[in-house]
Amino acid sequence: MLVAAGLARSTFFYHQQRLSMADKHAQLKQAIGDIFECMHHRYGYRRVHAQLRRQGWVVNHKLVYKLMDELGLKSKVRVKKKYNSYKGTVSHITKNVLDRQFTPDKLNMVWVSDVTEFRIVGTKVYLSPIMDLFDRSIVSTSPNTALTSQSLRDAIAQESPGQGLLVHTDQGFQYQHSSWRSLITGIGGTQSMSRKGNCFDNAVMENFFGHLKTEMYHGETFTSLDEFYHALDEYIYWYNHERIQKRLKGLTPMHYRNQTLETQTA
């Protein structure tokens, strides 16, 4: 039979032995698959590798990449398309006080925001979340079919930031409006704006929107606004409490925040 198949005996028995051997990476593959499913197909190999390390695995990131490729586990691909709320100088433009200093050393020291747009069952929904740059957590969201200052109002009520808070955005017309500005000045805060047409001045929030659209919106179908709002709430909770970040030493925003607070009160 071997002669008819054109195979050498050594080749035949080599492959037969390989087939009979147990997969030495079986448990690791199972762990990788579990993480990938648990994180809703949103993790690439780097974050899967970091999560494995948190679980006690000692494994090279290259092996994780190889096994994910073998298992056909591909994270969702980002689609770049940005909503632009700039409509010229409507009211008031401030200087770029933040100046790309994206790593404050305290909570509630620098908040950033921006606007992105979703189209749900024929209706435009706007999202202008507040992010704390210290731990990259999303403090508030308040999605709405109209542009409002509710997210900032909610964040202030929730966090009670002290004087000196810096709030940075682009030059969108809603951020020039007196309702937004008065909320900042009312707590003794300072307003900061990106330079016109320079997305890198607010790069962290831009990056968050990229992940949000890829991991929760693109490729999904929502049959009602309520369904979308529920999915958004679930994503924000997942982002804050479960999505690890390399910048935060492999921790989630809330884990990093709580660890910081414990250190400060120790």
mmCIF file of N, CA and C in Angstrom, residues 159-235:
data_model
loop_
_atom_site.group_PDB
_atom_site.id
_atom_site.type_symbol
_atom_site.label_atom_id
_atom_site.label_comp_id
_atom_site.label_asym_id
_atom_site.label_seq_id
_atom_site.Cartn_x
_atom_site.Cartn_y
_atom_site.Cartn_z
ATOM 1 N N GLU A 159 -18.910 62.618 39.963
ATOM 2 C CA GLU A 159 -17.533 62.639 40.444
ATOM 3 C C GLU A 159 -17.210 63.799 41.379
ATOM 4 N N SER A 160 -17.988 64.872 41.329
ATOM 5 C CA SER A 160 -17.734 66.072 42.148
ATOM 6 C C SER A 160 -16.273 66.505 42.069
ATOM 7 N N PRO A 161 -15.771 66.779 40.860
ATOM 8 C CA PRO A 161 -14.365 67.162 40.714
ATOM 9 C C PRO A 161 -14.082 68.502 41.389
ATOM 10 N N GLY A 162 -12.877 68.653 41.890
ATOM 11 C CA GLY A 162 -12.507 69.905 42.531
ATOM 12 C C GLY A 162 -12.111 70.960 41.520
ATOM 13 N N GLN A 163 -11.791 72.132 42.010
ATOM 14 C CA GLN A 163 -11.344 73.204 41.131
ATOM 15 C C GLN A 163 -10.045 72.799 40.443
ATOM 16 N N GLY A 164 -9.875 73.266 39.239
ATOM 17 C CA GLY A 164 -8.673 72.942 38.485
ATOM 18 C C GLY A 164 -8.881 71.864 37.442
ATOM 19 N N LEU A 165 -10.079 71.291 37.375
ATOM 20 C CA LEU A 165 -10.370 70.285 36.346
ATOM 21 C C LEU A 165 -10.215 70.896 34.960
ATOM 22 N N LEU A 166 -9.537 70.182 34.074
ATOM 23 C CA LEU A 166 -9.396 70.600 32.683
ATOM 24 C C LEU A 166 -10.298 69.728 31.819
ATOM 25 N N VAL A 167 -11.143 70.359 31.005
ATOM 26 C CA VAL A 167 -12.056 69.627 30.125
ATOM 27 C C VAL A 167 -11.686 69.951 28.684
ATOM 28 N N HIS A 168 -11.232 68.927 27.957
ATOM 29 C CA HIS A 168 -10.732 69.137 26.594
ATOM 30 C C HIS A 168 -11.651 68.499 25.553
ATOM 31 N N THR A 169 -11.910 69.221 24.464
ATOM 32 C CA THR A 169 -12.718 68.732 23.345
ATOM 33 C C THR A 169 -12.155 69.290 22.046
ATOM 34 N N ASP A 170 -12.836 68.976 20.941
ATOM 35 C CA ASP A 170 -12.510 69.659 19.696
ATOM 36 C C ASP A 170 -13.292 70.976 19.658
ATOM 37 N N GLN A 171 -13.379 71.590 18.473
ATOM 38 C CA GLN A 171 -14.066 72.868 18.351
ATOM 39 C C GLN A 171 -15.514 72.716 17.890
ATOM 40 N N GLY A 172 -16.116 71.562 18.152
ATOM 41 C CA GLY A 172 -17.509 71.339 17.787
ATOM 42 C C GLY A 172 -18.418 72.417 18.349
ATOM 43 N N PHE A 173 -19.469 72.745 17.602
ATOM 44 C CA PHE A 173 -20.311 73.879 17.996
ATOM 45 C C PHE A 173 -20.932 73.699 19.370
ATOM 46 N N GLN A 174 -21.253 72.454 19.746
ATOM 47 C CA GLN A 174 -21.873 72.238 21.056
ATOM 48 C C GLN A 174 -20.914 72.541 22.196
ATOM 49 N N TYR A 175 -19.606 72.434 21.936
ATOM 50 C CA TYR A 175 -18.617 72.740 22.966
ATOM 51 C C TYR A 175 -18.326 74.239 23.051
ATOM 52 N N GLN A 176 -18.748 74.968 22.022
ATOM 53 C CA GLN A 176 -18.636 76.423 22.059
ATOM 54 C C GLN A 176 -19.836 77.060 22.765
ATOM 55 N N HIS A 177 -20.893 76.280 22.937
ATOM 56 C CA HIS A 177 -22.144 76.811 23.486
ATOM 57 C C HIS A 177 -21.997 77.174 24.968
ATOM 58 N N SER A 178 -22.746 78.182 25.374
ATOM 59 C CA SER A 178 -22.666 78.666 26.756
ATOM 60 C C SER A 178 -23.084 77.602 27.772
ATOM 61 N N SER A 179 -23.993 76.692 27.388
ATOM 62 C CA SER A 179 -24.448 75.663 28.329
ATOM 63 C C SER A 179 -23.307 74.734 28.727
ATOM 64 N N TRP A 180 -22.421 74.425 27.787
ATOM 65 C CA TRP A 180 -21.258 73.578 28.065
ATOM 66 C C TRP A 180 -20.211 74.359 28.855
ATOM 67 N N ARG A 181 -19.923 75.560 28.410
ATOM 68 C CA ARG A 181 -18.888 76.378 29.040
ATOM 69 C C ARG A 181 -19.239 76.736 30.479
ATOM 70 N N SER A 182 -20.516 77.027 30.723
ATOM 71 C CA SER A 182 -20.924 77.436 32.069
ATOM 72 C C SER A 182 -20.805 76.289 33.073
ATOM 73 N N LEU A 183 -20.996 75.056 32.608
ATOM 74 C CA LEU A 183 -20.821 73.903 33.496
ATOM 75 C C LEU A 183 -19.371 73.800 33.970
ATOM 76 N N ILE A 184 -18.442 74.110 33.082
ATOM 77 C CA ILE A 184 -17.017 74.032 33.422
ATOM 78 C C ILE A 184 -16.615 75.171 34.350
ATOM 79 N N THR A 185 -16.971 76.383 33.977
ATOM 80 C CA THR A 185 -16.603 77.531 34.813
ATOM 81 C C THR A 185 -17.313 77.489 36.163
ATOM 82 N N GLY A 186 -18.491 76.865 36.196
ATOM 83 C CA GLY A 186 -19.262 76.796 37.430
ATOM 84 C C GLY A 186 -18.603 75.983 38.522
ATOM 85 N N ILE A 187 -17.685 75.094 38.161
ATOM 86 C CA ILE A 187 -16.970 74.289 39.162
ATOM 87 C C ILE A 187 -15.507 74.727 39.281
ATOM 88 N N GLY A 188 -15.197 75.871 38.672
ATOM 89 C CA GLY A 188 -13.828 76.361 38.734
ATOM 90 C C GLY A 188 -12.884 75.628 37.810
ATOM 91 N N GLY A 189 -13.435 75.054 36.749
ATOM 92 C CA GLY A 189 -12.631 74.307 35.789
ATOM 93 C C GLY A 189 -12.131 75.168 34.644
ATOM 94 N N THR A 190 -11.346 74.557 33.770
ATOM 95 C CA THR A 190 -10.776 75.243 32.612
ATOM 96 C C THR A 190 -11.148 74.495 31.347
ATOM 97 N N GLN A 191 -11.545 75.227 30.323
ATOM 98 C CA GLN A 191 -11.889 74.613 29.043
ATOM 99 C C GLN A 191 -10.685 74.624 28.113
ATOM 100 N N SER A 192 -10.528 73.549 27.352
ATOM 101 C CA SER A 192 -9.446 73.420 26.381
ATOM 102 C C SER A 192 -10.020 72.863 25.089
ATOM 103 N N MET A 193 -9.500 73.319 23.951
ATOM 104 C CA MET A 193 -9.977 72.838 22.653
ATOM 105 C C MET A 193 -8.814 72.469 21.740
ATOM 106 N N SER A 194 -9.019 71.445 20.940
ATOM 107 C CA SER A 194 -8.038 71.062 19.925
ATOM 108 C C SER A 194 -7.906 72.171 18.891
ATOM 109 N N ARG A 195 -6.779 72.191 18.233
ATOM 110 C CA ARG A 195 -6.638 73.110 17.111
ATOM 111 C C ARG A 195 -7.541 72.657 15.971
ATOM 112 N N LYS A 196 -7.958 73.573 15.168
ATOM 113 C CA LYS A 196 -8.898 73.288 14.090
ATOM 114 C C LYS A 196 -8.362 72.191 13.168
ATOM 115 N N GLY A 197 -9.174 71.144 12.984
ATOM 116 C CA GLY A 197 -8.837 70.077 12.047
ATOM 117 C C GLY A 197 -7.691 69.189 12.478
ATOM 118 N N ASN A 198 -7.319 69.216 13.767
ATOM 119 C CA ASN A 198 -6.192 68.409 14.235
ATOM 120 C C ASN A 198 -6.689 67.329 15.194
ATOM 121 N N CYS A 199 -6.984 66.156 14.654
ATOM 122 C CA CYS A 199 -7.558 65.075 15.468
ATOM 123 C C CYS A 199 -6.571 64.535 16.498
ATOM 124 N N PHE A 200 -5.264 64.730 16.274
ATOM 125 C CA PHE A 200 -4.266 64.199 17.202
ATOM 126 C C PHE A 200 -4.278 64.932 18.541
ATOM 127 N N ASP A 201 -4.871 66.128 18.569
ATOM 128 C CA ASP A 201 -4.967 66.869 19.828
ATOM 129 C C ASP A 201 -5.962 66.228 20.787
ATOM 130 N N ASN A 202 -6.790 65.324 20.270
ATOM 131 C CA ASN A 202 -7.747 64.600 21.116
ATOM 132 C C ASN A 202 -7.685 63.112 20.773
ATOM 133 N N ALA A 203 -6.465 62.616 20.617
ATOM 134 C CA ALA A 203 -6.237 61.272 20.078
ATOM 135 C C ALA A 203 -6.814 60.156 20.935
ATOM 136 N N VAL A 204 -6.818 60.323 22.244
ATOM 137 C CA VAL A 204 -7.287 59.244 23.119
ATOM 138 C C VAL A 204 -8.776 58.995 22.924
ATOM 139 N N MET A 205 -9.559 60.067 22.840
ATOM 140 C CA MET A 205 -10.997 59.899 22.620
ATOM 141 C C MET A 205 -11.277 59.376 21.215
ATOM 142 N N GLU A 206 -10.504 59.832 20.240
ATOM 143 C CA GLU A 206 -10.643 59.325 18.873
ATOM 144 C C GLU A 206 -10.409 57.814 18.858
ATOM 145 N N ASN A 207 -9.412 57.374 19.596
ATOM 146 C CA ASN A 207 -9.088 55.952 19.658
ATOM 147 C C ASN A 207 -10.217 55.159 20.311
ATOM 148 N N PHE A 208 -10.806 55.720 21.364
ATOM 149 C CA PHE A 208 -11.925 55.047 22.022
ATOM 150 C C PHE A 208 -13.092 54.861 21.063
ATOM 151 N N PHE A 209 -13.416 55.897 20.299
ATOM 152 C CA PHE A 209 -14.513 55.788 19.340
ATOM 153 C C PHE A 209 -14.235 54.698 18.310
ATOM 154 N N GLY A 210 -12.971 54.571 17.901
ATOM 155 C CA GLY A 210 -12.618 53.519 16.956
ATOM 156 C C GLY A 210 -12.916 52.141 17.510
ATOM 157 N N HIS A 211 -12.540 51.916 18.766
ATOM 158 C CA HIS A 211 -12.827 50.624 19.402
ATOM 159 C C HIS A 211 -14.327 50.420 19.583
ATOM 160 N N LEU A 212 -15.018 51.445 20.018
ATOM 161 C CA LEU A 212 -16.461 51.350 20.246
ATOM 162 C C LEU A 212 -17.198 50.963 18.976
ATOM 163 N N LYS A 213 -16.908 51.658 17.882
ATOM 164 C CA LYS A 213 -17.609 51.383 16.626
ATOM 165 C C LYS A 213 -17.285 49.972 16.122
ATOM 166 N N THR A 214 -16.036 49.560 16.265
ATOM 167 C CA THR A 214 -15.628 48.237 15.781
ATOM 168 C C THR A 214 -16.194 47.110 16.631
ATOM 169 N N GLU A 215 -16.111 47.255 17.926
ATOM 170 C CA GLU A 215 -16.427 46.164 18.837
ATOM 171 C C GLU A 215 -17.903 46.070 19.208
ATOM 172 N N MET A 216 -18.667 47.135 18.926
ATOM 173 C CA MET A 216 -20.053 47.103 19.373
ATOM 174 C C MET A 216 -21.069 47.482 18.298
ATOM 175 N N TYR A 217 -20.633 48.245 17.282
ATOM 176 C CA TYR A 217 -21.604 48.817 16.339
ATOM 177 C C TYR A 217 -21.525 48.239 14.928
ATOM 178 N N HIS A 218 -20.359 48.299 14.300
ATOM 179 C CA HIS A 218 -20.231 47.837 12.917
ATOM 180 C C HIS A 218 -20.551 46.346 12.801
ATOM 181 N N GLY A 219 -21.406 46.012 11.849
ATOM 182 C CA GLY A 219 -21.797 44.629 11.625
ATOM 183 C C GLY A 219 -22.959 44.174 12.472
ATOM 184 N N GLU A 220 -23.435 45.037 13.368
ATOM 185 C CA GLU A 220 -24.567 44.694 14.227
ATOM 186 C C GLU A 220 -25.847 45.335 13.691
ATOM 187 N N THR A 221 -26.990 44.733 14.004
ATOM 188 C CA THR A 221 -28.293 45.270 13.607
ATOM 189 C C THR A 221 -29.128 45.515 14.859
ATOM 190 N N PHE A 222 -29.596 46.746 15.010
ATOM 191 C CA PHE A 222 -30.431 47.105 16.156
ATOM 192 C C PHE A 222 -31.829 47.440 15.655
ATOM 193 N N THR A 223 -32.828 46.836 16.261
ATOM 194 C CA THR A 223 -34.206 47.001 15.793
ATOM 195 C C THR A 223 -34.948 48.130 16.496
ATOM 196 N N SER A 224 -34.327 48.721 17.511
ATOM 197 C CA SER A 224 -34.961 49.834 18.224
ATOM 198 C C SER A 224 -33.897 50.650 18.943
ATOM 199 N N LEU A 225 -34.255 51.869 19.322
ATOM 200 C CA LEU A 225 -33.331 52.706 20.081
ATOM 201 C C LEU A 225 -33.034 52.086 21.445
ATOM 202 N N ASP A 226 -34.061 51.511 22.071
ATOM 203 C CA ASP A 226 -33.864 50.886 23.381
ATOM 204 C C ASP A 226 -32.851 49.748 23.310
ATOM 205 N N GLU A 227 -32.929 48.968 22.243
ATOM 206 C CA GLU A 227 -31.980 47.862 22.076
ATOM 207 C C GLU A 227 -30.560 48.402 21.928
ATOM 208 N N PHE A 228 -30.417 49.481 21.171
ATOM 209 C CA PHE A 228 -29.099 50.100 20.992
ATOM 210 C C PHE A 228 -28.579 50.668 22.308
ATOM 211 N N TYR A 229 -29.421 51.389 23.037
ATOM 212 C CA TYR A 229 -29.007 51.975 24.310
ATOM 213 C C TYR A 229 -28.565 50.892 25.295
ATOM 214 N N HIS A 230 -29.276 49.772 25.301
ATOM 215 C CA HIS A 230 -28.924 48.659 26.187
ATOM 216 C C HIS A 230 -27.562 48.080 25.799
ATOM 217 N N ALA A 231 -27.344 47.895 24.499
ATOM 218 C CA ALA A 231 -26.063 47.361 24.021
ATOM 219 C C ALA A 231 -24.922 48.324 24.350
ATOM 220 N N LEU A 232 -25.198 49.618 24.235
ATOM 221 C CA LEU A 232 -24.180 50.624 24.551
ATOM 222 C C LEU A 232 -23.828 50.593 26.038
ATOM 223 N N ASP A 233 -24.839 50.504 26.889
ATOM 224 C CA ASP A 233 -24.593 50.418 28.334
ATOM 225 C C ASP A 233 -23.750 49.190 28.674
ATOM 226 N N GLU A 234 -24.075 48.065 28.047
ATOM 227 C CA GLU A 234 -23.319 46.835 28.295
ATOM 228 C C GLU A 234 -21.871 46.987 27.849
ATOM 229 N N TYR A 235 -21.664 47.650 26.695
ATOM 230 C CA TYR A 235 -20.307 47.829 26.184
ATOM 231 C C TYR A 235 -19.493 48.726 27.109
#
